[in-house]
CSV table of N, CA and C in Angstrom, one decimal:
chain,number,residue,atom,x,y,z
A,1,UNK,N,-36.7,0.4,-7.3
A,1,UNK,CA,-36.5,0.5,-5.9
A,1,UNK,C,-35.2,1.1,-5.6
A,2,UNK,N,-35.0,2.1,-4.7
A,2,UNK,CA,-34.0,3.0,-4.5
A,2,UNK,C,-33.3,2.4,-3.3
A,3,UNK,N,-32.2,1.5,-3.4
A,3,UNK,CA,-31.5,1.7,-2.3
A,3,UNK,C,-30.9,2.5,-1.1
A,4,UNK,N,-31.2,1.5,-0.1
A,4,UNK,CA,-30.7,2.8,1.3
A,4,UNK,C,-29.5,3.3,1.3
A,5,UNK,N,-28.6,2.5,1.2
A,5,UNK,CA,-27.0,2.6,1.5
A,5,UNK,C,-26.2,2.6,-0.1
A,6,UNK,N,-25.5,4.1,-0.5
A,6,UNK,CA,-24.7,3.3,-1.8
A,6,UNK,C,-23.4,4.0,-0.9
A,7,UNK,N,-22.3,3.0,-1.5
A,7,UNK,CA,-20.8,3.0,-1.7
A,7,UNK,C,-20.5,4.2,-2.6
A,8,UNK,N,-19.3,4.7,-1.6
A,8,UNK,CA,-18.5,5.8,-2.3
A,8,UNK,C,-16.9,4.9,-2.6
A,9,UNK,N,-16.9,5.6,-3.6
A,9,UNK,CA,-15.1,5.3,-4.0
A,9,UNK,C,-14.1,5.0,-3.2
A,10,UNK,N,-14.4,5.9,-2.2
A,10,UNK,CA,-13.5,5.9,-1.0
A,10,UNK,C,-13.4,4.6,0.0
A,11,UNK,N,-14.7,4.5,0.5
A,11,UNK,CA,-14.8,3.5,0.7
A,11,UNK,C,-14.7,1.9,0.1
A,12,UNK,N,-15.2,2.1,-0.8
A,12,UNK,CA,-14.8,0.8,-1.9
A,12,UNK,C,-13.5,0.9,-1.7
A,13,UNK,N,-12.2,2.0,-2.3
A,13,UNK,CA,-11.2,1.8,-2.0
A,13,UNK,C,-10.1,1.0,-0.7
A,14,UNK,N,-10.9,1.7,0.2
A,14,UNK,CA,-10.5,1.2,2.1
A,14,UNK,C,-10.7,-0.2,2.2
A,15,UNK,N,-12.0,-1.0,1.9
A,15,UNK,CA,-12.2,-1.8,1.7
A,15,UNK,C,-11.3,-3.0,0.9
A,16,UNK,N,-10.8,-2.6,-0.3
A,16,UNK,CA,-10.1,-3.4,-1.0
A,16,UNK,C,-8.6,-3.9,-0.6
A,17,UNK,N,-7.8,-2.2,0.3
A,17,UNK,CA,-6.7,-1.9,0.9
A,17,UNK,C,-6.5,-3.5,2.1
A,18,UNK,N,-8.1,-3.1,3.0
A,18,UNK,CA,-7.7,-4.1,4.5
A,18,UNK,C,-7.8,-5.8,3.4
A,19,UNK,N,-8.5,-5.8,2.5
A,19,UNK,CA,-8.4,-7.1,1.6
A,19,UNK,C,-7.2,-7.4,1.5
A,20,UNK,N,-6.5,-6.7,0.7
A,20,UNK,CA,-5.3,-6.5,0.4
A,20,UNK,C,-4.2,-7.3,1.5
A,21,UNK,N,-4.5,-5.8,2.7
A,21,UNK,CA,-3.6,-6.3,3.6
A,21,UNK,C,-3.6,-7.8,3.6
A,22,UNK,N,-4.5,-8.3,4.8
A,22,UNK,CA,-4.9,-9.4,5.2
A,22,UNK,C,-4.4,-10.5,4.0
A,23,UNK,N,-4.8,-10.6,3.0
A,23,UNK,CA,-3.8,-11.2,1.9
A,23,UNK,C,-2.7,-11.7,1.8
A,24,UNK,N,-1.8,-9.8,2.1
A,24,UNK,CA,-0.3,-10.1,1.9
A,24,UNK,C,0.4,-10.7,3.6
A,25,UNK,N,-0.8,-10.8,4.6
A,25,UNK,CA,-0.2,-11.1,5.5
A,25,UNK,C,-0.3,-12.6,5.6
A,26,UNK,N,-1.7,-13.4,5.3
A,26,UNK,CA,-1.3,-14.7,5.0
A,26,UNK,C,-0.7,-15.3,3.7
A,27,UNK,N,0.1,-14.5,3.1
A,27,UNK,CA,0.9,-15.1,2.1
A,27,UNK,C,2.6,-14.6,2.9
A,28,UNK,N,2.6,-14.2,3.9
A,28,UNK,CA,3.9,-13.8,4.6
A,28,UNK,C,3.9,-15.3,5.7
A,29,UNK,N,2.4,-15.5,6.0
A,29,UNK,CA,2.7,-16.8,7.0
A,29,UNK,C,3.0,-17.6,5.8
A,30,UNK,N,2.3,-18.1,5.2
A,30,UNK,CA,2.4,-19.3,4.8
A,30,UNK,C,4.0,-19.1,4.3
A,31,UNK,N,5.1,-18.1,3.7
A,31,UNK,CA,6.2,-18.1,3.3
A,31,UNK,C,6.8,-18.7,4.8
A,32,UNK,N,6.3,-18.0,5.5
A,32,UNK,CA,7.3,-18.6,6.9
A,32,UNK,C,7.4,-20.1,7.2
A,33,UNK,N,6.1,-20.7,7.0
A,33,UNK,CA,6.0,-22.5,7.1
A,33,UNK,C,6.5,-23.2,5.9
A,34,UNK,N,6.8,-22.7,4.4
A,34,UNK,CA,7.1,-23.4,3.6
A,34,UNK,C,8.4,-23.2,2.9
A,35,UNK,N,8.8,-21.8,3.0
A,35,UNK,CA,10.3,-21.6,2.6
A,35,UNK,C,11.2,-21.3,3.9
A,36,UNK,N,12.7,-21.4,3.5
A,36,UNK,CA,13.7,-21.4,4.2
A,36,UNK,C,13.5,-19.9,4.7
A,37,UNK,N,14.7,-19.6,5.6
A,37,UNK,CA,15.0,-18.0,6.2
A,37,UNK,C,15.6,-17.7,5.1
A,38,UNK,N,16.3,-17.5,4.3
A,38,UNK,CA,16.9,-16.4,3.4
A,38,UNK,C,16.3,-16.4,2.2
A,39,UNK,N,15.3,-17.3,1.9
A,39,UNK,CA,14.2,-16.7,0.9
A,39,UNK,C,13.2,-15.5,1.3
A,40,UNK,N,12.7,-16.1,2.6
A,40,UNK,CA,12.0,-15.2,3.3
A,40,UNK,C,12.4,-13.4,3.6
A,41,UNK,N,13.8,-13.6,3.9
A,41,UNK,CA,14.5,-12.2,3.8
A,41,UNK,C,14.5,-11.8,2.7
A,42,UNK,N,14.9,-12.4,1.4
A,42,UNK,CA,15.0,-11.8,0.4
A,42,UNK,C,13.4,-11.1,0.0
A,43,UNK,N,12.8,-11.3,-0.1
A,43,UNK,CA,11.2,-10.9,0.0
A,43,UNK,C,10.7,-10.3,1.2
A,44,UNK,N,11.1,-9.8,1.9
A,44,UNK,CA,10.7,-9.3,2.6
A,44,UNK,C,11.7,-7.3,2.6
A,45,UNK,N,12.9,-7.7,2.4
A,45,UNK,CA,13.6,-7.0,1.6
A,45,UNK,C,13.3,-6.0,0.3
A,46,UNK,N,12.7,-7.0,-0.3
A,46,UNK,CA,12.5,-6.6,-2.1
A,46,UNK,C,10.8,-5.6,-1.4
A,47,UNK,N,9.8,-6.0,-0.4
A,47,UNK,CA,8.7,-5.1,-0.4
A,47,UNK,C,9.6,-4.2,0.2
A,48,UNK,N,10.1,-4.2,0.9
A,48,UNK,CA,10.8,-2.6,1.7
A,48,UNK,C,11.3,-1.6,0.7
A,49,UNK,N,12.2,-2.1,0.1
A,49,UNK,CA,12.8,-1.7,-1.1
A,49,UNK,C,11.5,-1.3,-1.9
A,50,UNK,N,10.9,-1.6,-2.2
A,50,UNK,CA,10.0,-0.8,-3.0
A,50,UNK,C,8.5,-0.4,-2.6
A,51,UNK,N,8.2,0.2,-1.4
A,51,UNK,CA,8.0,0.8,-0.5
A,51,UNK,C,8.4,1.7,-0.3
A,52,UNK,N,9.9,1.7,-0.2
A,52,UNK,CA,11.1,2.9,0.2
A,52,UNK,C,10.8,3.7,-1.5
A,53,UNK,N,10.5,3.2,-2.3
A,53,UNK,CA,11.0,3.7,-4.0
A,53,UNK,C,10.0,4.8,-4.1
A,54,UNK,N,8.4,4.5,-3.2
A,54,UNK,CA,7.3,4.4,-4.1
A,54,UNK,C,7.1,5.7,-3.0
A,55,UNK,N,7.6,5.6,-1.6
A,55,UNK,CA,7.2,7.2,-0.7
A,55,UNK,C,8.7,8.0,-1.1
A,56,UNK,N,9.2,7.9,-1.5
A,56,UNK,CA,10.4,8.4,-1.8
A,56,UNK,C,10.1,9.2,-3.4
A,57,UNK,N,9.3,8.2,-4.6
A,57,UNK,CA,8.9,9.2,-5.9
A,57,UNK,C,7.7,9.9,-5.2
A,58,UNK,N,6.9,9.8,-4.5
A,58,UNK,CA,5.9,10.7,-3.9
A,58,UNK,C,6.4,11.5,-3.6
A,59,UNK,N,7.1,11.6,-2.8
A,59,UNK,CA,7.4,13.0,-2.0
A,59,UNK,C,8.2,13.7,-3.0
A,60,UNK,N,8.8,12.9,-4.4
A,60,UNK,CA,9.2,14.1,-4.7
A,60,UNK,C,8.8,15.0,-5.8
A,61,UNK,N,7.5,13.9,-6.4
A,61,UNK,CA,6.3,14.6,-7.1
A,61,UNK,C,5.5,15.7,-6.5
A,62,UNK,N,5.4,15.7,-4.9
A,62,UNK,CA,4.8,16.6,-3.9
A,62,UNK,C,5.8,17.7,-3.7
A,63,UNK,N,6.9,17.0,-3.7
A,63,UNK,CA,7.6,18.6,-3.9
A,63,UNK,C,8.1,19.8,-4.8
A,64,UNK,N,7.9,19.0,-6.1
A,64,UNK,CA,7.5,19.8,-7.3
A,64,UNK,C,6.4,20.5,-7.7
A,65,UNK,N,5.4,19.7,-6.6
A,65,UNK,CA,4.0,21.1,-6.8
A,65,UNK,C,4.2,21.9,-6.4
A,66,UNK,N,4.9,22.0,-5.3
A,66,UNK,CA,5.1,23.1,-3.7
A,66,UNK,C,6.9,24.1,-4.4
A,67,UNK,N,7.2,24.6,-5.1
A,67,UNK,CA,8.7,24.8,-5.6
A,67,UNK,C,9.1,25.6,-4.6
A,68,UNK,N,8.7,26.4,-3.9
A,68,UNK,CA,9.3,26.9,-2.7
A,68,UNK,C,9.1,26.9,-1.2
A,69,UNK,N,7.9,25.8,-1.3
A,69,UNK,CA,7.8,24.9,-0.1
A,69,UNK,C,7.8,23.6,0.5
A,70,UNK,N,8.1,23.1,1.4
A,70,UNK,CA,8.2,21.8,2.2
A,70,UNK,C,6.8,21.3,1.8
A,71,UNK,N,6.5,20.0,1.2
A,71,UNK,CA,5.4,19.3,1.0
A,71,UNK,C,5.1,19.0,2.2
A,72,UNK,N,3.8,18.5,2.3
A,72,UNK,CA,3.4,18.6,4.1
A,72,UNK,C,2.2,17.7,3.3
């Protein structure tokens, strides 16, 4: 029997992302009810920080494809 609906990668992918999210957002509450403020900063810091690392090596892998243009 042939299924109506299959999943693409992409979607599988999207799906895993808002999981994700949702995740790291109740593991940010619960940091807020159980640890102090300058734990909380420090970790909240350290995702920025490597966030900042990770669009920052992107863009400049994208600009090495492009050698005489603006990556867009």
């Amino acid at each position: 029997m042939k299924s109506k609906y299959t999943f693409s990668i992409k979607e599988v992918l999207f799906a895993m992302e808002v999981i994700l999210i949702f995740v790291l957002i109740e593991a940010i509450a619960y940091a807020f009810g159980h640890f102090d403020a300058g734990t909380i900063a420090l970790v909240l810091l350290c995702v920025a920080v490597l966030l900042f690392i990770a669009a920052f090596l992107n863009a400049r892998i994208k600009d090495k494809k492009h050698k005489n243009h603006f990556a867009v």
